[in-house]
């Protein structure tokens, strides 16, 4: 069974390949390649489709972190589209003696996703309007509520009911939505039409006004001025030397620095929980939390040599802040409540405009003919899970068959007290909630791989 899962996790083609956390989104990404797009077009189309298919995980009110290579690049570029602290958040937190819940009105973050998607689309050929259309059409005709979405909505039912006592489209007051139910999202279709028209300026008009009203009703301080488009930070990714060669990762404020610190100067086959525990203990956010489901990942590569991996997120837990803007079926993230340290003078305190530290990150490594790029959701568990994957993948030949074998390697994770739990020892086999995507680029050939543990899929042509 394991060898079968490993083979089915990987797809290879001569035009391009896409992996995503949603099968529907992966298919839309591949259709974009077949329609004349490049890897960036495919990734953006798939990401926008995931905002419809996986509304608990990602959306236009969330954030985007990416790592990419254009054909001919010798170093990956780190892209971070992450909003800073709202102007009034620091004083509001101080007035509460720094007791700010991780969900609710004060927890809502400034969205970076519209600017992030826009910048990635600019690296493609098809343009934002065309890339948005498949997601808009999907929302209009409706999604099939998957078993995963039903599970995540069940876990978040108390959170959603706390902030929407009358129910939401994702969690009606009459009861949970059964898996397999058709769920039209016409309000989200309107949101995507607004994004197609306005792009990074999405929140400058009526959508932003609706967000501000919803946040204010929940006791938050977000303003239209706070919702101005974020600056997308694009810099060459940093790297470290490992026993298996260089490893690149996204830059601060992502946890890419934590991942590379784990591997810096290390024998990758011996890097494990003790090393990861020590590195994470030094992060400015503080202690560990259980793996969350507020994030998804998409990766794409084409035969021209372009490759990109995107991590887009509503933060933690599923359904972010728990607030839904019903006019647009829009789940508001809680990057602020989850990401900042609410403590006077802390280096990660919510000073106006400061971006919070985020566990989101992506990595890259070379193989003999090209590049590997990858990422996973999972909150603080992203570093443990990436460590386990890379420990299996980097010492191999890094061929296409190696991708699937590395994906089924047992995962381990760290508890809040630092204890280690492993698949097959405390966790069921394939019981970790990782959801890796990987792409492998080479001249005239591309491969993608998706973690078999959840609902991801890899496709190629």
PDB file of N, CA, C and O in Angstrom, residues 62-68 77-84 110-123 195 199-201 228-236 250-254 308 310-311 353 355:
ATOM      1  N   UNK A  62      -6.679  36.763   3.774  1.00  0.00           N
ATOM      2  CA  UNK A  62      -5.532  36.125   4.413  1.00  0.00           C
ATOM      3  C   UNK A  62      -4.209  36.671   3.935  1.00  0.00           C
ATOM      4  O   UNK A  62      -4.105  37.841   3.541  1.00  0.00           O
ATOM      5  N   UNK A  63      -3.183  35.842   3.965  1.00  0.00           N
ATOM      6  CA  UNK A  63      -1.820  36.238   3.619  1.00  0.00           C
ATOM      7  C   UNK A  63      -1.244  35.284   2.587  1.00  0.00           C
ATOM      8  O   UNK A  63      -1.730  34.160   2.417  1.00  0.00           O
ATOM      9  N   UNK A  64      -0.166  35.716   1.941  1.00  0.00           N
ATOM     10  CA  UNK A  64       0.524  34.901   0.946  1.00  0.00           C
ATOM     11  C   UNK A  64       2.025  34.949   1.196  1.00  0.00           C
ATOM     12  O   UNK A  64       2.603  36.033   1.346  1.00  0.00           O
ATOM     13  N   UNK A  65       2.631  33.773   1.251  1.00  0.00           N
ATOM     14  CA  UNK A  65       4.082  33.621   1.273  1.00  0.00           C
ATOM     15  C   UNK A  65       4.434  32.695   0.117  1.00  0.00           C
ATOM     16  O   UNK A  65       3.739  31.707  -0.108  1.00  0.00           O
ATOM     17  N   UNK A  66       5.479  33.014  -0.632  1.00  0.00           N
ATOM     18  CA  UNK A  66       5.829  32.188  -1.786  1.00  0.00           C
ATOM     19  C   UNK A  66       7.337  32.164  -1.979  1.00  0.00           C
ATOM     20  O   UNK A  66       8.067  33.048  -1.504  1.00  0.00           O
ATOM     21  N   UNK A  67       7.779  31.145  -2.696  1.00  0.00           N
ATOM     22  CA  UNK A  67       9.174  31.020  -3.122  1.00  0.00           C
ATOM     23  C   UNK A  67       9.115  30.678  -4.605  1.00  0.00           C
ATOM     24  O   UNK A  67       8.378  29.769  -5.003  1.00  0.00           O
ATOM     25  N   UNK A  68       9.867  31.411  -5.434  1.00  0.00           N
ATOM     26  CA  UNK A  68       9.745  31.149  -6.868  1.00  0.00           C
ATOM     27  C   UNK A  68      11.066  31.307  -7.603  1.00  0.00           C
ATOM     28  O   UNK A  68      12.005  31.958  -7.134  1.00  0.00           O
ATOM     29  N   UNK A  77      13.561  33.439  -5.280  1.00  0.00           N
ATOM     30  CA  UNK A  77      13.087  34.696  -4.695  1.00  0.00           C
ATOM     31  C   UNK A  77      12.045  34.396  -3.635  1.00  0.00           C
ATOM     32  O   UNK A  77      11.136  33.586  -3.847  1.00  0.00           O
ATOM     33  N   UNK A  78      12.188  35.050  -2.492  1.00  0.00           N
ATOM     34  CA  UNK A  78      11.227  34.963  -1.397  1.00  0.00           C
ATOM     35  C   UNK A  78      10.209  36.087  -1.556  1.00  0.00           C
ATOM     36  O   UNK A  78      10.582  37.258  -1.720  1.00  0.00           O
ATOM     37  N   UNK A  79       8.931  35.738  -1.522  1.00  0.00           N
ATOM     38  CA  UNK A  79       7.856  36.728  -1.614  1.00  0.00           C
ATOM     39  C   UNK A  79       7.012  36.640  -0.352  1.00  0.00           C
ATOM     40  O   UNK A  79       6.546  35.555   0.008  1.00  0.00           O
ATOM     41  N   UNK A  80       6.819  37.773   0.308  1.00  0.00           N
ATOM     42  CA  UNK A  80       6.009  37.830   1.524  1.00  0.00           C
ATOM     43  C   UNK A  80       4.988  38.943   1.374  1.00  0.00           C
ATOM     44  O   UNK A  80       5.355  40.121   1.246  1.00  0.00           O
ATOM     45  N   UNK A  81       3.705  38.594   1.347  1.00  0.00           N
ATOM     46  CA  UNK A  81       2.608  39.560   1.300  1.00  0.00           C
ATOM     47  C   UNK A  81       1.816  39.397   2.587  1.00  0.00           C
ATOM     48  O   UNK A  81       0.891  38.587   2.676  1.00  0.00           O
ATOM     49  N   UNK A  82       2.217  40.163   3.580  1.00  0.00           N
ATOM     50  CA  UNK A  82       1.717  40.012   4.948  1.00  0.00           C
ATOM     51  C   UNK A  82       1.428  41.393   5.517  1.00  0.00           C
ATOM     52  O   UNK A  82       2.291  42.274   5.484  1.00  0.00           O
ATOM     53  N   UNK A  83       0.213  41.591   6.008  1.00  0.00           N
ATOM     54  CA  UNK A  83      -0.158  42.890   6.534  1.00  0.00           C
ATOM     55  C   UNK A  83       0.470  43.190   7.888  1.00  0.00           C
ATOM     56  O   UNK A  83       0.725  42.286   8.687  1.00  0.00           O
ATOM     57  N   UNK A  84       0.724  44.479   8.131  1.00  0.00           N
ATOM     58  CA  UNK A  84       1.246  44.905   9.426  1.00  0.00           C
ATOM     59  C   UNK A  84       0.134  45.143  10.432  1.00  0.00           C
ATOM     60  O   UNK A  84      -1.052  44.995  10.130  1.00  0.00           O
ATOM     61  N   UNK A 110      -4.516  42.528   8.873  1.00  0.00           N
ATOM     62  CA  UNK A 110      -4.577  43.287   7.620  1.00  0.00           C
ATOM     63  C   UNK A 110      -4.258  42.324   6.475  1.00  0.00           C
ATOM     64  O   UNK A 110      -3.201  41.703   6.458  1.00  0.00           O
ATOM     65  N   UNK A 111      -5.144  42.161   5.497  1.00  0.00           N
ATOM     66  CA  UNK A 111      -4.933  41.143   4.456  1.00  0.00           C
ATOM     67  C   UNK A 111      -3.771  41.478   3.514  1.00  0.00           C
ATOM     68  O   UNK A 111      -3.649  42.607   3.035  1.00  0.00           O
ATOM     69  N   UNK A 112      -2.952  40.477   3.247  1.00  0.00           N
ATOM     70  CA  UNK A 112      -1.895  40.626   2.257  1.00  0.00           C
ATOM     71  C   UNK A 112      -2.165  39.859   0.977  1.00  0.00           C
ATOM     72  O   UNK A 112      -1.476  40.053  -0.031  1.00  0.00           O
ATOM     73  N   UNK A 113      -3.180  38.982   0.986  1.00  0.00           N
ATOM     74  CA  UNK A 113      -3.396  38.076  -0.138  1.00  0.00           C
ATOM     75  C   UNK A 113      -3.662  38.781  -1.465  1.00  0.00           C
ATOM     76  O   UNK A 113      -3.081  38.389  -2.484  1.00  0.00           O
ATOM     77  N   UNK A 114      -4.523  39.810  -1.527  1.00  0.00           N
ATOM     78  CA  UNK A 114      -4.764  40.423  -2.844  1.00  0.00           C
ATOM     79  C   UNK A 114      -3.485  40.928  -3.508  1.00  0.00           C
ATOM     80  O   UNK A 114      -3.269  40.701  -4.701  1.00  0.00           O
ATOM     81  N   UNK A 115      -2.625  41.581  -2.735  1.00  0.00           N
ATOM     82  CA  UNK A 115      -1.370  42.078  -3.301  1.00  0.00           C
ATOM     83  C   UNK A 115      -0.445  40.929  -3.669  1.00  0.00           C
ATOM     84  O   UNK A 115       0.271  40.988  -4.685  1.00  0.00           O
ATOM     85  N   UNK A 116      -0.446  39.869  -2.863  1.00  0.00           N
ATOM     86  CA  UNK A 116       0.402  38.719  -3.156  1.00  0.00           C
ATOM     87  C   UNK A 116      -0.016  37.999  -4.419  1.00  0.00           C
ATOM     88  O   UNK A 116       0.818  37.691  -5.287  1.00  0.00           O
ATOM     89  N   UNK A 117      -1.314  37.724  -4.555  1.00  0.00           N
ATOM     90  CA  UNK A 117      -1.803  37.080  -5.772  1.00  0.00           C
ATOM     91  C   UNK A 117      -1.521  37.961  -7.002  1.00  0.00           C
ATOM     92  O   UNK A 117      -1.148  37.456  -8.064  1.00  0.00           O
ATOM     93  N   UNK A 118      -1.719  39.269  -6.839  1.00  0.00           N
ATOM     94  CA  UNK A 118      -1.488  40.193  -7.946  1.00  0.00           C
ATOM     95  C   UNK A 118      -0.038  40.134  -8.430  1.00  0.00           C
ATOM     96  O   UNK A 118       0.221  40.126  -9.634  1.00  0.00           O
ATOM     97  N   UNK A 119       0.898  40.144  -7.485  1.00  0.00           N
ATOM     98  CA  UNK A 119       2.307  40.131  -7.883  1.00  0.00           C
ATOM     99  C   UNK A 119       2.656  38.824  -8.592  1.00  0.00           C
ATOM    100  O   UNK A 119       3.378  38.840  -9.597  1.00  0.00           O
ATOM    101  N   UNK A 120       2.171  37.701  -8.103  1.00  0.00           N
ATOM    102  CA  UNK A 120       2.443  36.429  -8.767  1.00  0.00           C
ATOM    103  C   UNK A 120       1.800  36.391 -10.150  1.00  0.00           C
ATOM    104  O   UNK A 120       2.393  35.881 -11.112  1.00  0.00           O
ATOM    105  N   UNK A 121       0.596  36.949 -10.274  1.00  0.00           N
ATOM    106  CA  UNK A 121      -0.068  36.991 -11.582  1.00  0.00           C
ATOM    107  C   UNK A 121       0.733  37.827 -12.575  1.00  0.00           C
ATOM    108  O   UNK A 121       0.750  37.525 -13.777  1.00  0.00           O
ATOM    109  N   UNK A 122       1.408  38.859 -12.076  1.00  0.00           N
ATOM    110  CA  UNK A 122       2.206  39.707 -12.963  1.00  0.00           C
ATOM    111  C   UNK A 122       3.394  38.955 -13.559  1.00  0.00           C
ATOM    112  O   UNK A 122       3.944  39.373 -14.588  1.00  0.00           O
ATOM    113  N   UNK A 123       3.792  37.840 -12.940  1.00  0.00           N
ATOM    114  CA  UNK A 123       4.873  37.019 -13.471  1.00  0.00           C
ATOM    115  C   UNK A 123       4.361  36.019 -14.505  1.00  0.00           C
ATOM    116  O   UNK A 123       5.154  35.306 -15.130  1.00  0.00           O
ATOM    117  N   UNK A 195     -12.395  41.373  -6.933  1.00  0.00           N
ATOM    118  CA  UNK A 195     -10.943  41.206  -6.993  1.00  0.00           C
ATOM    119  C   UNK A 195     -10.445  41.281  -8.432  1.00  0.00           C
ATOM    120  O   UNK A 195      -9.405  41.905  -8.720  1.00  0.00           O
ATOM    121  N   UNK A 199      -8.034  44.102  -7.933  1.00  0.00           N
ATOM    122  CA  UNK A 199      -6.744  43.532  -7.565  1.00  0.00           C
ATOM    123  C   UNK A 199      -6.319  43.902  -6.162  1.00  0.00           C
ATOM    124  O   UNK A 199      -7.088  43.775  -5.203  1.00  0.00           O
ATOM    125  N   UNK A 200      -5.085  44.373  -6.029  1.00  0.00           N
ATOM    126  CA  UNK A 200      -4.535  44.713  -4.716  1.00  0.00           C
ATOM    127  C   UNK A 200      -5.344  45.791  -4.012  1.00  0.00           C
ATOM    128  O   UNK A 200      -5.269  45.932  -2.784  1.00  0.00           O
ATOM    129  N   UNK A 201      -6.131  46.555  -4.763  1.00  0.00           N
ATOM    130  CA  UNK A 201      -6.970  47.620  -4.187  1.00  0.00           C
ATOM    131  C   UNK A 201      -8.337  47.092  -3.736  1.00  0.00           C
ATOM    132  O   UNK A 201      -9.248  47.881  -3.489  1.00  0.00           O
ATOM    133  N   UNK A 228      -5.232  49.563   3.244  1.00  0.00           N
ATOM    134  CA  UNK A 228      -4.507  49.916   2.019  1.00  0.00           C
ATOM    135  C   UNK A 228      -3.653  48.728   1.587  1.00  0.00           C
ATOM    136  O   UNK A 228      -3.221  47.918   2.419  1.00  0.00           O
ATOM    137  N   UNK A 229      -3.393  48.576   0.280  1.00  0.00           N
ATOM    138  CA  UNK A 229      -2.613  47.421  -0.185  1.00  0.00           C
ATOM    139  C   UNK A 229      -1.270  47.307   0.526  1.00  0.00           C
ATOM    140  O   UNK A 229      -0.571  48.308   0.722  1.00  0.00           O
ATOM    141  N   UNK A 230      -0.920  46.110   0.922  1.00  0.00           N
ATOM    142  CA  UNK A 230       0.350  45.908   1.606  1.00  0.00           C
ATOM    143  C   UNK A 230       1.491  45.960   0.599  1.00  0.00           C
ATOM    144  O   UNK A 230       1.316  45.721  -0.601  1.00  0.00           O
ATOM    145  N   UNK A 231       2.666  46.271   1.090  1.00  0.00           N
ATOM    146  CA  UNK A 231       3.867  46.200   0.261  1.00  0.00           C
ATOM    147  C   UNK A 231       4.322  44.751   0.191  1.00  0.00           C
ATOM    148  O   UNK A 231       4.506  44.104   1.216  1.00  0.00           O
ATOM    149  N   UNK A 232       4.489  44.254  -1.023  1.00  0.00           N
ATOM    150  CA  UNK A 232       4.952  42.881  -1.210  1.00  0.00           C
ATOM    151  C   UNK A 232       6.473  42.878  -1.131  1.00  0.00           C
ATOM    152  O   UNK A 232       7.147  43.580  -1.879  1.00  0.00           O
ATOM    153  N   UNK A 233       6.993  42.116  -0.191  1.00  0.00           N
ATOM    154  CA  UNK A 233       8.432  42.044   0.038  1.00  0.00           C
ATOM    155  C   UNK A 233       9.015  40.935  -0.833  1.00  0.00           C
ATOM    156  O   UNK A 233       8.735  39.750  -0.612  1.00  0.00           O
ATOM    157  N   UNK A 234       9.797  41.309  -1.840  1.00  0.00           N
ATOM    158  CA  UNK A 234      10.462  40.345  -2.715  1.00  0.00           C
ATOM    159  C   UNK A 234      11.974  40.519  -2.598  1.00  0.00           C
ATOM    160  O   UNK A 234      12.510  41.569  -2.966  1.00  0.00           O
ATOM    161  N   UNK A 235      12.640  39.508  -2.094  1.00  0.00           N
ATOM    162  CA  UNK A 235      14.089  39.525  -1.929  1.00  0.00           C
ATOM    163  C   UNK A 235      14.624  38.144  -2.258  1.00  0.00           C
ATOM    164  O   UNK A 235      13.892  37.151  -2.184  1.00  0.00           O
ATOM    165  N   UNK A 236      15.903  38.070  -2.608  1.00  0.00           N
ATOM    166  CA  UNK A 236      16.495  36.765  -2.848  1.00  0.00           C
ATOM    167  C   UNK A 236      16.409  35.938  -1.574  1.00  0.00           C
ATOM    168  O   UNK A 236      16.684  36.427  -0.471  1.00  0.00           O
ATOM    169  N   UNK A 250      12.263  30.934   2.556  1.00  0.00           N
ATOM    170  CA  UNK A 250      11.718  32.291   2.579  1.00  0.00           C
ATOM    171  C   UNK A 250      12.295  33.087   3.744  1.00  0.00           C
ATOM    172  O   UNK A 250      12.691  32.539   4.762  1.00  0.00           O
ATOM    173  N   UNK A 251      12.298  34.391   3.563  1.00  0.00           N
ATOM    174  CA  UNK A 251      12.937  35.291   4.518  1.00  0.00           C
ATOM    175  C   UNK A 251      11.985  35.746   5.626  1.00  0.00           C
ATOM    176  O   UNK A 251      10.785  35.456   5.595  1.00  0.00           O
ATOM    177  N   UNK A 252      12.529  36.473   6.607  1.00  0.00           N
ATOM    178  CA  UNK A 252      11.743  37.017   7.715  1.00  0.00           C
ATOM    179  C   UNK A 252      10.628  37.915   7.152  1.00  0.00           C
ATOM    180  O   UNK A 252      10.807  38.545   6.106  1.00  0.00           O
ATOM    181  N   UNK A 253       9.468  37.942   7.845  1.00  0.00           N
ATOM    182  CA  UNK A 253       9.195  37.358   9.155  1.00  0.00           C
ATOM    183  C   UNK A 253       8.657  35.931   9.121  1.00  0.00           C
ATOM    184  O   UNK A 253       7.948  35.521  10.036  1.00  0.00           O
ATOM    185  N   UNK A 254       8.979  35.156   8.080  1.00  0.00           N
ATOM    186  CA  UNK A 254       8.502  33.777   8.028  1.00  0.00           C
ATOM    187  C   UNK A 254       9.415  32.867   8.846  1.00  0.00           C
ATOM    188  O   UNK A 254      10.527  33.240   9.213  1.00  0.00           O
ATOM    189  N   UNK A 308       7.162  27.632  -8.759  1.00  0.00           N
ATOM    190  CA  UNK A 308       6.694  28.448  -7.631  1.00  0.00           C
ATOM    191  C   UNK A 308       5.961  27.569  -6.639  1.00  0.00           C
ATOM    192  O   UNK A 308       5.272  26.616  -7.019  1.00  0.00           O
ATOM    193  N   UNK A 310       3.434  28.266  -3.201  1.00  0.00           N
ATOM    194  CA  UNK A 310       2.685  29.314  -2.506  1.00  0.00           C
ATOM    195  C   UNK A 310       2.076  28.731  -1.232  1.00  0.00           C
ATOM    196  O   UNK A 310       1.479  27.647  -1.254  1.00  0.00           O
ATOM    197  N   UNK A 311       2.212  29.469  -0.137  1.00  0.00           N
ATOM    198  CA  UNK A 311       1.542  29.143   1.123  1.00  0.00           C
ATOM    199  C   UNK A 311       0.570  30.280   1.391  1.00  0.00           C
ATOM    200  O   UNK A 311       0.999  31.421   1.586  1.00  0.00           O
ATOM    201  N   UNK A 353       1.951  49.013  11.955  1.00  0.00           N
ATOM    202  CA  UNK A 353       2.665  48.725  10.718  1.00  0.00           C
ATOM    203  C   UNK A 353       3.618  47.556  10.775  1.00  0.00           C
ATOM    204  O   UNK A 353       4.035  47.040   9.730  1.00  0.00           O
ATOM    205  N   UNK A 355       4.954  43.880  10.823  1.00  0.00           N
ATOM    206  CA  UNK A 355       4.426  42.586  10.411  1.00  0.00           C
ATOM    207  C   UNK A 355       4.707  41.551  11.492  1.00  0.00           C
ATOM    208  O   UNK A 355       5.810  41.506  12.037  1.00  0.00           O
TER     209      UNK A 355
END
